[in-house]
Coordinates of C-alpha atoms in Angstrom, one line a residue:
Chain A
X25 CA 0.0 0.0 0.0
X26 CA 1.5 3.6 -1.1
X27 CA 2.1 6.1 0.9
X28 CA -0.3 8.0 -0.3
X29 CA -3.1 5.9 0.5
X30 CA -2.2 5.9 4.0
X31 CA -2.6 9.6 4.2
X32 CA -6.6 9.8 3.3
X33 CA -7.4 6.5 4.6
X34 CA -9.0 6.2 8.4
X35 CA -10.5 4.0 10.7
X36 CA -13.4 2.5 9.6
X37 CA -15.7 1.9 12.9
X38 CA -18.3 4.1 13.1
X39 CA -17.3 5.2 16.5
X40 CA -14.4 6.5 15.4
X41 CA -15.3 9.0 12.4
X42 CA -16.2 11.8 14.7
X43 CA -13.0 11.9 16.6
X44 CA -9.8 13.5 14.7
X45 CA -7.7 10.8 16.4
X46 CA -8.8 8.2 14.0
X47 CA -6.6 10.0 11.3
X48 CA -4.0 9.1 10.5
X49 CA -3.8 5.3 10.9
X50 CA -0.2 3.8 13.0
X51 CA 1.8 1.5 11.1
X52 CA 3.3 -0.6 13.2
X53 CA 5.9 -3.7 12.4
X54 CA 5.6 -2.3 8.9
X55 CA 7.9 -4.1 5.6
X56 CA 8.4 -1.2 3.6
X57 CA 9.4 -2.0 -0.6
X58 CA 9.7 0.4 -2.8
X59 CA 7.7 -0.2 -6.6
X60 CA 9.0 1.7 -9.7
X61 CA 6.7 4.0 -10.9
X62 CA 6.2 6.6 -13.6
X63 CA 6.3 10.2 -12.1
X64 CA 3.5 12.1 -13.3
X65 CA 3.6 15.5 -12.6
X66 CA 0.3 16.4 -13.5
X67 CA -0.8 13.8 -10.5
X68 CA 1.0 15.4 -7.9
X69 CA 0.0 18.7 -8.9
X70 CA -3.5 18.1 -8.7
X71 CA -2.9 15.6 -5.1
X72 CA -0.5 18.2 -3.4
X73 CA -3.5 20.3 -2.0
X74 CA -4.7 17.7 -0.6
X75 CA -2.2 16.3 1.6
X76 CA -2.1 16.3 5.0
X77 CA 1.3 17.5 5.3
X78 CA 2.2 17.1 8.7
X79 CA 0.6 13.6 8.8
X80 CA 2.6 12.8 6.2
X81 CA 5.6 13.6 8.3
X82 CA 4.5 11.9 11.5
X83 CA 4.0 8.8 9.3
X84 CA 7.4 9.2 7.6
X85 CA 9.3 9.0 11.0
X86 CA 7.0 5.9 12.7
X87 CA 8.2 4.4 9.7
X88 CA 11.8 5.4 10.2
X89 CA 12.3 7.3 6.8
X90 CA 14.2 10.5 6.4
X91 CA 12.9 13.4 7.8
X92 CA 10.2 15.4 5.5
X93 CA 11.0 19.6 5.0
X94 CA 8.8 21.1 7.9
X95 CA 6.1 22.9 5.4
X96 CA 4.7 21.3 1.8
X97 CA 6.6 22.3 -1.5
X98 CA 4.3 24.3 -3.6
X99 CA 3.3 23.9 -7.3
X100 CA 6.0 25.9 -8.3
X101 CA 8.4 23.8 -6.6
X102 CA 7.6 20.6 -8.4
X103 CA 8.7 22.2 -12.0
X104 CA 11.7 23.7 -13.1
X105 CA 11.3 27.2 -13.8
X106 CA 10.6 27.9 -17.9
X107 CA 13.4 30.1 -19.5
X108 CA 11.1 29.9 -22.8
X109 CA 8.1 32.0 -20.3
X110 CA 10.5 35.0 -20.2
X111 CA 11.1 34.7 -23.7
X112 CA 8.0 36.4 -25.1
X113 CA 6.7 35.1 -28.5
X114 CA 7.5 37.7 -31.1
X115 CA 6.4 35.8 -34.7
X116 CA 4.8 32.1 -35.0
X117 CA 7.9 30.3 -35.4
X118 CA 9.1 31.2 -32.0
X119 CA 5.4 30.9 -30.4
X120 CA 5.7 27.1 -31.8
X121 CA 9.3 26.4 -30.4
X122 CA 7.4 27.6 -27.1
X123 CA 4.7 24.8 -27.2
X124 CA 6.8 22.2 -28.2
X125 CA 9.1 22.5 -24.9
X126 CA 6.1 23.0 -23.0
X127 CA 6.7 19.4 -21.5
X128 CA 7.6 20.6 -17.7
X129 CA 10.8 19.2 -16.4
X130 CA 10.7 18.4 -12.5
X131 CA 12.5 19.4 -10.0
X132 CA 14.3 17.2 -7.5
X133 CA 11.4 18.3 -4.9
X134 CA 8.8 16.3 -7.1
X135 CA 11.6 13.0 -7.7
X136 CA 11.6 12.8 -3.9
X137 CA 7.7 13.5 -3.0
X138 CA 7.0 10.8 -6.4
X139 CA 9.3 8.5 -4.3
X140 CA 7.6 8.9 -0.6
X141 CA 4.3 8.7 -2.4
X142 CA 3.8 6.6 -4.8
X143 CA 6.9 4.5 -4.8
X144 CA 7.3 3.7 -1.1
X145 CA 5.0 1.0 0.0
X146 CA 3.7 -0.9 2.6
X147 CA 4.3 -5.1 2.2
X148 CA 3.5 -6.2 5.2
X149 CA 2.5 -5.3 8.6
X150 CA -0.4 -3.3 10.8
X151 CA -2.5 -0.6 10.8
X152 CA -3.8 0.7 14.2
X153 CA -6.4 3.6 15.2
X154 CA -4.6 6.1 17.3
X155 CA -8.4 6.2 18.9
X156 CA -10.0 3.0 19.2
X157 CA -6.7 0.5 18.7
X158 CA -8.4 -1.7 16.3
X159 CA -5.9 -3.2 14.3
X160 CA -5.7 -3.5 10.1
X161 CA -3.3 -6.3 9.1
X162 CA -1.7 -5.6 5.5
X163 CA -0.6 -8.8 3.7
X164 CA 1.6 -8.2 0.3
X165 CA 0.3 -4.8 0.1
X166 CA -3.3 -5.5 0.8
X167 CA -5.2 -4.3 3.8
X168 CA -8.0 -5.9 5.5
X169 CA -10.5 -3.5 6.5
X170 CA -13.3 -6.5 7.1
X171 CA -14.9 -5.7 10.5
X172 CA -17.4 -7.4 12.1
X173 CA -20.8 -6.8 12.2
X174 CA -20.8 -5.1 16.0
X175 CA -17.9 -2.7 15.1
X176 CA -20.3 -1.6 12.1
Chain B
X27 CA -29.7 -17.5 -16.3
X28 CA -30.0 -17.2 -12.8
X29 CA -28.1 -14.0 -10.8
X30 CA -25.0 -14.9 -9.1
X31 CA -26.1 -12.6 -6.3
X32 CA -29.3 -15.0 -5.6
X33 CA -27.1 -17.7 -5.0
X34 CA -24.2 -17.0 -2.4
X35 CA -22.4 -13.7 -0.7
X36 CA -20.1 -12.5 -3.2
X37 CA -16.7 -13.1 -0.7
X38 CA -18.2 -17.1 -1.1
X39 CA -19.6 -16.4 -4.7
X40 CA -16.3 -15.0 -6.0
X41 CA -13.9 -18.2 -5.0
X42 CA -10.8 -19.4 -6.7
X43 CA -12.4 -20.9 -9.7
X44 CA -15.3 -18.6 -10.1
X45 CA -12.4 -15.9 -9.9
X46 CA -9.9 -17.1 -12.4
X47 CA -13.3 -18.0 -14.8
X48 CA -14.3 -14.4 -14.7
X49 CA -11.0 -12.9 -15.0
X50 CA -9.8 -14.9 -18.0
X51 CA -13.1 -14.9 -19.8
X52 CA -12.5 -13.0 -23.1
X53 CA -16.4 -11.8 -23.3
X54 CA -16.2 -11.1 -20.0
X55 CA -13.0 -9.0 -20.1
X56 CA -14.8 -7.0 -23.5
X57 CA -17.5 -6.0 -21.6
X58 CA -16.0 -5.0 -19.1
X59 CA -13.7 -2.9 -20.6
X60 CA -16.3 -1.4 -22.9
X61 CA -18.4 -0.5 -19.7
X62 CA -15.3 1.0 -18.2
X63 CA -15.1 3.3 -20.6
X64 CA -18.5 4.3 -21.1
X65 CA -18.5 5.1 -17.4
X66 CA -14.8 7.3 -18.2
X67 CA -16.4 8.7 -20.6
X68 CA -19.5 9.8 -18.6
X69 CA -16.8 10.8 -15.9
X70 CA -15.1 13.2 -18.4
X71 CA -11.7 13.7 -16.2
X72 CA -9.2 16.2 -17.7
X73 CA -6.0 15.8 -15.9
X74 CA -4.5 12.4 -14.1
X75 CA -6.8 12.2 -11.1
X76 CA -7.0 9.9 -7.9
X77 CA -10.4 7.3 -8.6
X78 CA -11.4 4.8 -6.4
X79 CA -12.9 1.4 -7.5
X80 CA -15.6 -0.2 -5.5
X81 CA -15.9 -3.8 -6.6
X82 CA -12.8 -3.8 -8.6
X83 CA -12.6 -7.5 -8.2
X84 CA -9.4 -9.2 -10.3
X85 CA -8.7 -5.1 -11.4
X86 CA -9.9 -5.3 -15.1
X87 CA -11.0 -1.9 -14.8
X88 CA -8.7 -0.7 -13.0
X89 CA -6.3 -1.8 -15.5
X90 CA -8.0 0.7 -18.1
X91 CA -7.6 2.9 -15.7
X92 CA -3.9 3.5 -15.2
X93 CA -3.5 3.8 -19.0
X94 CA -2.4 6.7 -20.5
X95 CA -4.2 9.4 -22.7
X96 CA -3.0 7.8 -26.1
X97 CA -4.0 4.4 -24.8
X98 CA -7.9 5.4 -25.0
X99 CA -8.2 6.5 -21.2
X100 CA -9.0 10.1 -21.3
X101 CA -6.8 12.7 -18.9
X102 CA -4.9 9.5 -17.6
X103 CA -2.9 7.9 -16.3
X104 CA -4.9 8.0 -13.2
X105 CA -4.1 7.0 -9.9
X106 CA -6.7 4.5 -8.6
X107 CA -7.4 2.5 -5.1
X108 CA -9.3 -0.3 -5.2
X109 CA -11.7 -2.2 -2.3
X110 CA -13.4 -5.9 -2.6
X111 CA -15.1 -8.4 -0.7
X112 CA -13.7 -12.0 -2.4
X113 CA -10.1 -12.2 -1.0
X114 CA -9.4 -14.8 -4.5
X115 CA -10.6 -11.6 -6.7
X116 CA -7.9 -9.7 -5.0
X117 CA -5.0 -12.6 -5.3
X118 CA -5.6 -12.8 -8.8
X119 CA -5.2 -9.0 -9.1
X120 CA -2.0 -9.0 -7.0
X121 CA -0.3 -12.0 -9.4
X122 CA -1.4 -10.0 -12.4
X123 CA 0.2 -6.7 -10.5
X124 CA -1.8 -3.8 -11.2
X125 CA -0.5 -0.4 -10.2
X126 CA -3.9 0.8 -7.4
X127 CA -3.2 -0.3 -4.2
X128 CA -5.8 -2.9 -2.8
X129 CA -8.4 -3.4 0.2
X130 CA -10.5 -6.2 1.1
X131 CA -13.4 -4.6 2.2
X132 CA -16.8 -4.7 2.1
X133 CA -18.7 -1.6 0.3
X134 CA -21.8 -1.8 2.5
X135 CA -19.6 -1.2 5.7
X136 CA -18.8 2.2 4.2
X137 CA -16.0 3.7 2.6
X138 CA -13.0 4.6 5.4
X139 CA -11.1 7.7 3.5
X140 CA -11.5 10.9 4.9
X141 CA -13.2 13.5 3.5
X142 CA -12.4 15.2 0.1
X143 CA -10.2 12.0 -0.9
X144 CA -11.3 11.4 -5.0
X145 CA -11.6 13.3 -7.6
X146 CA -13.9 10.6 -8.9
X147 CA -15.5 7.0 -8.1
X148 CA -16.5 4.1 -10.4
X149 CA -17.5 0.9 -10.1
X150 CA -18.2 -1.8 -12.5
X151 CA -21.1 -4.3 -11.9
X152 CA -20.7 -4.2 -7.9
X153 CA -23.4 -2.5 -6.0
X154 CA -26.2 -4.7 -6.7
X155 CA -24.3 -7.1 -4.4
X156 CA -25.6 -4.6 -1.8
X157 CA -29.1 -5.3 -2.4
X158 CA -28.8 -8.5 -0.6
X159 CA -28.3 -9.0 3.4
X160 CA -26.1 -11.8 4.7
X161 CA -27.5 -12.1 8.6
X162 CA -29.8 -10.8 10.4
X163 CA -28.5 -8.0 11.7
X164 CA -28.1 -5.7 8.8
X165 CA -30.9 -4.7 5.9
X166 CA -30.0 -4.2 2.2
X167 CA -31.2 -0.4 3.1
X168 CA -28.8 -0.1 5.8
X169 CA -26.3 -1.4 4.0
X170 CA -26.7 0.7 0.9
X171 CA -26.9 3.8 2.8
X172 CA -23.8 3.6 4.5
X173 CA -22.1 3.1 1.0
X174 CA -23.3 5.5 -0.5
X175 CA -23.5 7.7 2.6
X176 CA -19.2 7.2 3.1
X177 CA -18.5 7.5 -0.4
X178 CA -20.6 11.0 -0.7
X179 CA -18.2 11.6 1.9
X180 CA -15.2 10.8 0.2
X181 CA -15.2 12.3 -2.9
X182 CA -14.6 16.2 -3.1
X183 CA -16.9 18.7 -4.2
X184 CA -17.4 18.9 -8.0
X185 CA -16.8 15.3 -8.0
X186 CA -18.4 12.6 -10.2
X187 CA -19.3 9.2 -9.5
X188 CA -20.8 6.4 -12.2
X189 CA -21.7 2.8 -10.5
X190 CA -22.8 0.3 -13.6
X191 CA -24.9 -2.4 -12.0
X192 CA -27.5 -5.0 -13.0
X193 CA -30.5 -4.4 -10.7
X194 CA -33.0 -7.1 -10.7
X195 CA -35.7 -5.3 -10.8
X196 CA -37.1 -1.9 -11.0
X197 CA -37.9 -2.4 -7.3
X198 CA -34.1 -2.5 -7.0
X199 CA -33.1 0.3 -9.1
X200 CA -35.4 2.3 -7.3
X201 CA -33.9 1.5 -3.7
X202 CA -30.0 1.8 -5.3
X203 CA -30.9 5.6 -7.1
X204 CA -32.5 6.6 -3.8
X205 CA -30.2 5.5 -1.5
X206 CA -27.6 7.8 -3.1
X207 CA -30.3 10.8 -3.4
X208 CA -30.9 10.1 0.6
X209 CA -27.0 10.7 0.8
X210 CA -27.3 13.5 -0.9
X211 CA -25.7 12.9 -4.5
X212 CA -27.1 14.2 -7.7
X213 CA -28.6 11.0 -9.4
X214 CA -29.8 10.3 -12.5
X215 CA -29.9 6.7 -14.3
X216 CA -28.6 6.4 -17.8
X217 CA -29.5 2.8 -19.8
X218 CA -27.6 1.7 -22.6
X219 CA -29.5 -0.4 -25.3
X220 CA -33.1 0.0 -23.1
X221 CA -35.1 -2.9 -23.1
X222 CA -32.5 -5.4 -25.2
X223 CA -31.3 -8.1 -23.2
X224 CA -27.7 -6.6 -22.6
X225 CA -29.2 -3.3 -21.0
X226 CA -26.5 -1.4 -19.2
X227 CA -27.7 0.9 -15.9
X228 CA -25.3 3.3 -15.2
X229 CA -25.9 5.3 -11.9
X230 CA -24.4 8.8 -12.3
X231 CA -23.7 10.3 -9.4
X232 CA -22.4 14.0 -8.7
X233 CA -21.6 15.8 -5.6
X234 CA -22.1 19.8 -5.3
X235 CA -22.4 21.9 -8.7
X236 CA -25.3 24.4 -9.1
X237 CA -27.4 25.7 -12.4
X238 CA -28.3 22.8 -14.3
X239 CA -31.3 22.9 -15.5
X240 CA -33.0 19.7 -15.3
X241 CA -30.3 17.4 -15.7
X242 CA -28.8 17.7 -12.5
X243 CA -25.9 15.4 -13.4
X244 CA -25.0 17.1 -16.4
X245 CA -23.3 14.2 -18.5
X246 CA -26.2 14.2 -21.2
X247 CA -26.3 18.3 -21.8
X248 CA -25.7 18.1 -25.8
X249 CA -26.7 14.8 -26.1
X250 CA -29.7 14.1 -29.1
X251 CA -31.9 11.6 -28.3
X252 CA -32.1 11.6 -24.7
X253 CA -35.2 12.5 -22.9
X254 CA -34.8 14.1 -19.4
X255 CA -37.5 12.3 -16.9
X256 CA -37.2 14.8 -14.0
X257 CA -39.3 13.1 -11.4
X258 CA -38.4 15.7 -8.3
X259 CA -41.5 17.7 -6.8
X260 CA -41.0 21.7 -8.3
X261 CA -40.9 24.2 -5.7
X262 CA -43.9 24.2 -3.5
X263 CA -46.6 26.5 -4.4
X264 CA -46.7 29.9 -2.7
X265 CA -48.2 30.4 0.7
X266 CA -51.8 32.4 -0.5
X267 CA -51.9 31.9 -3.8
X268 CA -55.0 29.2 -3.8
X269 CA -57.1 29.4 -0.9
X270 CA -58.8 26.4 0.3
X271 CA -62.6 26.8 -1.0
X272 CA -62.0 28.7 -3.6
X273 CA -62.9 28.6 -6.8
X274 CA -59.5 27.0 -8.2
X275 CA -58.9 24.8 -5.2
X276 CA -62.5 23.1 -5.7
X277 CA -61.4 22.8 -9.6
X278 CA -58.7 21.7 -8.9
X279 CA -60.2 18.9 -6.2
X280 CA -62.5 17.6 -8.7
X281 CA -59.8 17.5 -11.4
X282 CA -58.3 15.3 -8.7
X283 CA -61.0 12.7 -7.8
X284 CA -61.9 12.4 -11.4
X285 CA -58.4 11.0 -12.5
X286 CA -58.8 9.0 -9.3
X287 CA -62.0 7.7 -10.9
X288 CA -64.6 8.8 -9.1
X289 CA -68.1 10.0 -10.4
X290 CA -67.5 14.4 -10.7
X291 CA -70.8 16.6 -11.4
X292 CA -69.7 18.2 -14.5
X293 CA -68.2 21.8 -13.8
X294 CA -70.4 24.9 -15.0
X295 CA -70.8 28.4 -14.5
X296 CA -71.9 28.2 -11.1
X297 CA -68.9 25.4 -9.9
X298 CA -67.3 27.3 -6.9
X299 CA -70.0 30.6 -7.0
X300 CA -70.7 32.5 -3.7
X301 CA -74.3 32.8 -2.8
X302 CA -76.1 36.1 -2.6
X303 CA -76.4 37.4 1.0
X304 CA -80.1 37.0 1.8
X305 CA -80.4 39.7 3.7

């Protein structure tokens, strides 16, 4: 299971939706294996708003990985700045030459967040509610979020 | 042909062999993917977006999903995370390693992401395995409205949902389309080839959005040939403007019993006309 997963996904009992505690879920006696991915830029553009930053980064150190810069990168952060943006289109030849190298090159700050994200994940290992304790066993990347029918 | 879901619960349905049979099926694996993008389509995503998948079994359609634009999957590749009930669905989706990451869950236990998650939700012949209640303890009702209650949840505002299912009945597609009104989604039901034996329901589904007139899920604006049944009550009538007694209201009453069937006097001149004062 990604990273990223783990940071939208919360404890299932009904007991526990209306307490902030049941975000995020604990790993605990994790297996960590990092899957090759493309990087899509576009992806993390459109996901970065929606992180819970600081989750991300109390995650990150339960699961012993290097420490995560204190705020979130931005949008600008995850491209390298254009040169061809100051270069204002004067005729249509140039204007073309713009569109072509339109495909944004990024930075090291995406490599690294594509890497946490989407590349680090969770083999095997537990999930527990900071609030109610239950525990979610992941088995070869595959959580079981099966609850009885009293915890329902 | 009798419905799988009369038979067993889909985690006892959906074994090893019924799994690897319904994965390697080649008709099975066409529809499917023709439904999956029919229901992309009706999505209409523009950029690579985060989906989940109820139901998403052996990951056929998830599959489809993580392709990229030139590969037929519009604003791809997309990001997807998938939940099922039948564990063998699942291991045949992890030895063909698809890229979403996996849960074995059950849908009508609710969908545990918090709020704002998705950009989108499908789900590909799934929820009319919700229609049916395992013990005694919980009610197809219930069951459906906690789905549908979590995943209005889960997906962020402007967001689009499209379920494909095969109801039974149209008992059933009644109780699925308001269960997920009751949640508070926008709903409408779209069929593919109506009437035919290989009818498609698709369940759109959209969360927020304002201004559209009629066709509050806004997937079939520009499309010819499709006929907007809008079966919501219009605003109510204002406070004063028919008095009870009057004129218009006893018109209106007999208007009433008549399509009812009962036997009206025939409306004249004097239908609804104040008497003289006597004195």
């Amino acid at each position: 299971m990604k990273l990223l997963t783990l940071n939208f996904l919360t404890c299932a009992i009904k007991s526990c939706k209306s307490t902030p505690a049941s975000f995020p879920l604990h790993p605990r006696d994790a297996e960590l294996e990092i899957v090759e991915a493309d990087l899509n830029i576009l992806f993390l553009k459109n996901i970065l708003p929606r992180l819970m930053w600081d989750e991300l980064r109390v995650i990150g150190s339960e699961l012993g990985l290097p420490e995560l810069p204190s705020t979130p990168p931005t949008r600008e952060d995850l491209v390298e700045p254009s040169t061809t943006a100051i270069a204002a289109p004067t005729s249509d030849g140039t204007r073309d030459a713009g569109e072509e190298e339109e495909e944004e090159i990024p930075t090291q700050t995406a490599k690294d967040l594509h890497r946490v994200l989407l590349e680090t994940c969770i083999k095997e290992g537990k999930l527990v509610c900071g609030n109610c304790g239950h525990e979610y066993k992941v088995l070869e990347g595959v959580a079981n979020f099966l609850l009885p029918g009293h915890l329902v | 042909m009798s419905r799988p879901e009369d038979t067993l619960p889909p985690d006892l349905f959906y074994n090893d062999t019924e799994s690897r049979k319904y994965t390697t099926s080649s008709r099975i694996q066409k529809i499917q993917s023709s439904m999956t993008h029919r229901a992309l389509s009706l999505l209409s995503l523009r950029s690579p977006s985060l989906i989940l998948d109820v139901g998403c079994g052996s990951g056929l359609s998830g599959e489809i999903l993580s392709q990229t634009a030139d590969e037929g999957t519009p604003g791809g590749p997309h990001i997807w995370i998938g939940f099922d009930i039948s564990s063998s669905m699942l291991g045949v989706a992890l030895e063909k390693e698809v890229e979403g990451d996996l849960f074995l869950a059950d849908a009508g236990q609710g969908v545990p992401f918090r709020p704002g998650t998705f950009d989108a939700a499908i789900s590909i012949s799934a929820i009319q395995w919700l229609c049916n209640a395992e013990s005694s303890e919980e009610s197809p009702a219930g069951r459906l409205s906690r789905f549908f209650g979590g995943l209005y949840a889960s997906l962020r505002r402007g967001g689009r949902a499209v379920c494909q299912f095969y109801p039974k009945n149209d008992e059933q597609k009644k109780m699925v389309s308001q269960a997920a009104v009751k949640a508070g989604f926008g709903a409408g039901l779209l069929e593919d080839d109506m009437g035919t034996k290989n009818a498609k329901v698709y369940l759109v589904l959209t969360v927020g959005g304002g201004d559209l007139d009629g066709d509050i899920t806004g997937v079939v604006r520009g499309m010819d040939g499709v006929d907007v049944m809008d079966a919501r009550r219009k605003a109510a009538r204002k406070r004063g403007e028919e008095q009870k007694g009057s004129k218009q209201w006893i018109l209106r009453k007999k208007d009433q019993m008549e399509k009812k069937g009962r036997v009206v006097k025939a409306s004249s001149k004097y239908t609804g006309r104040k008497r003289r004062v006597q004195f």
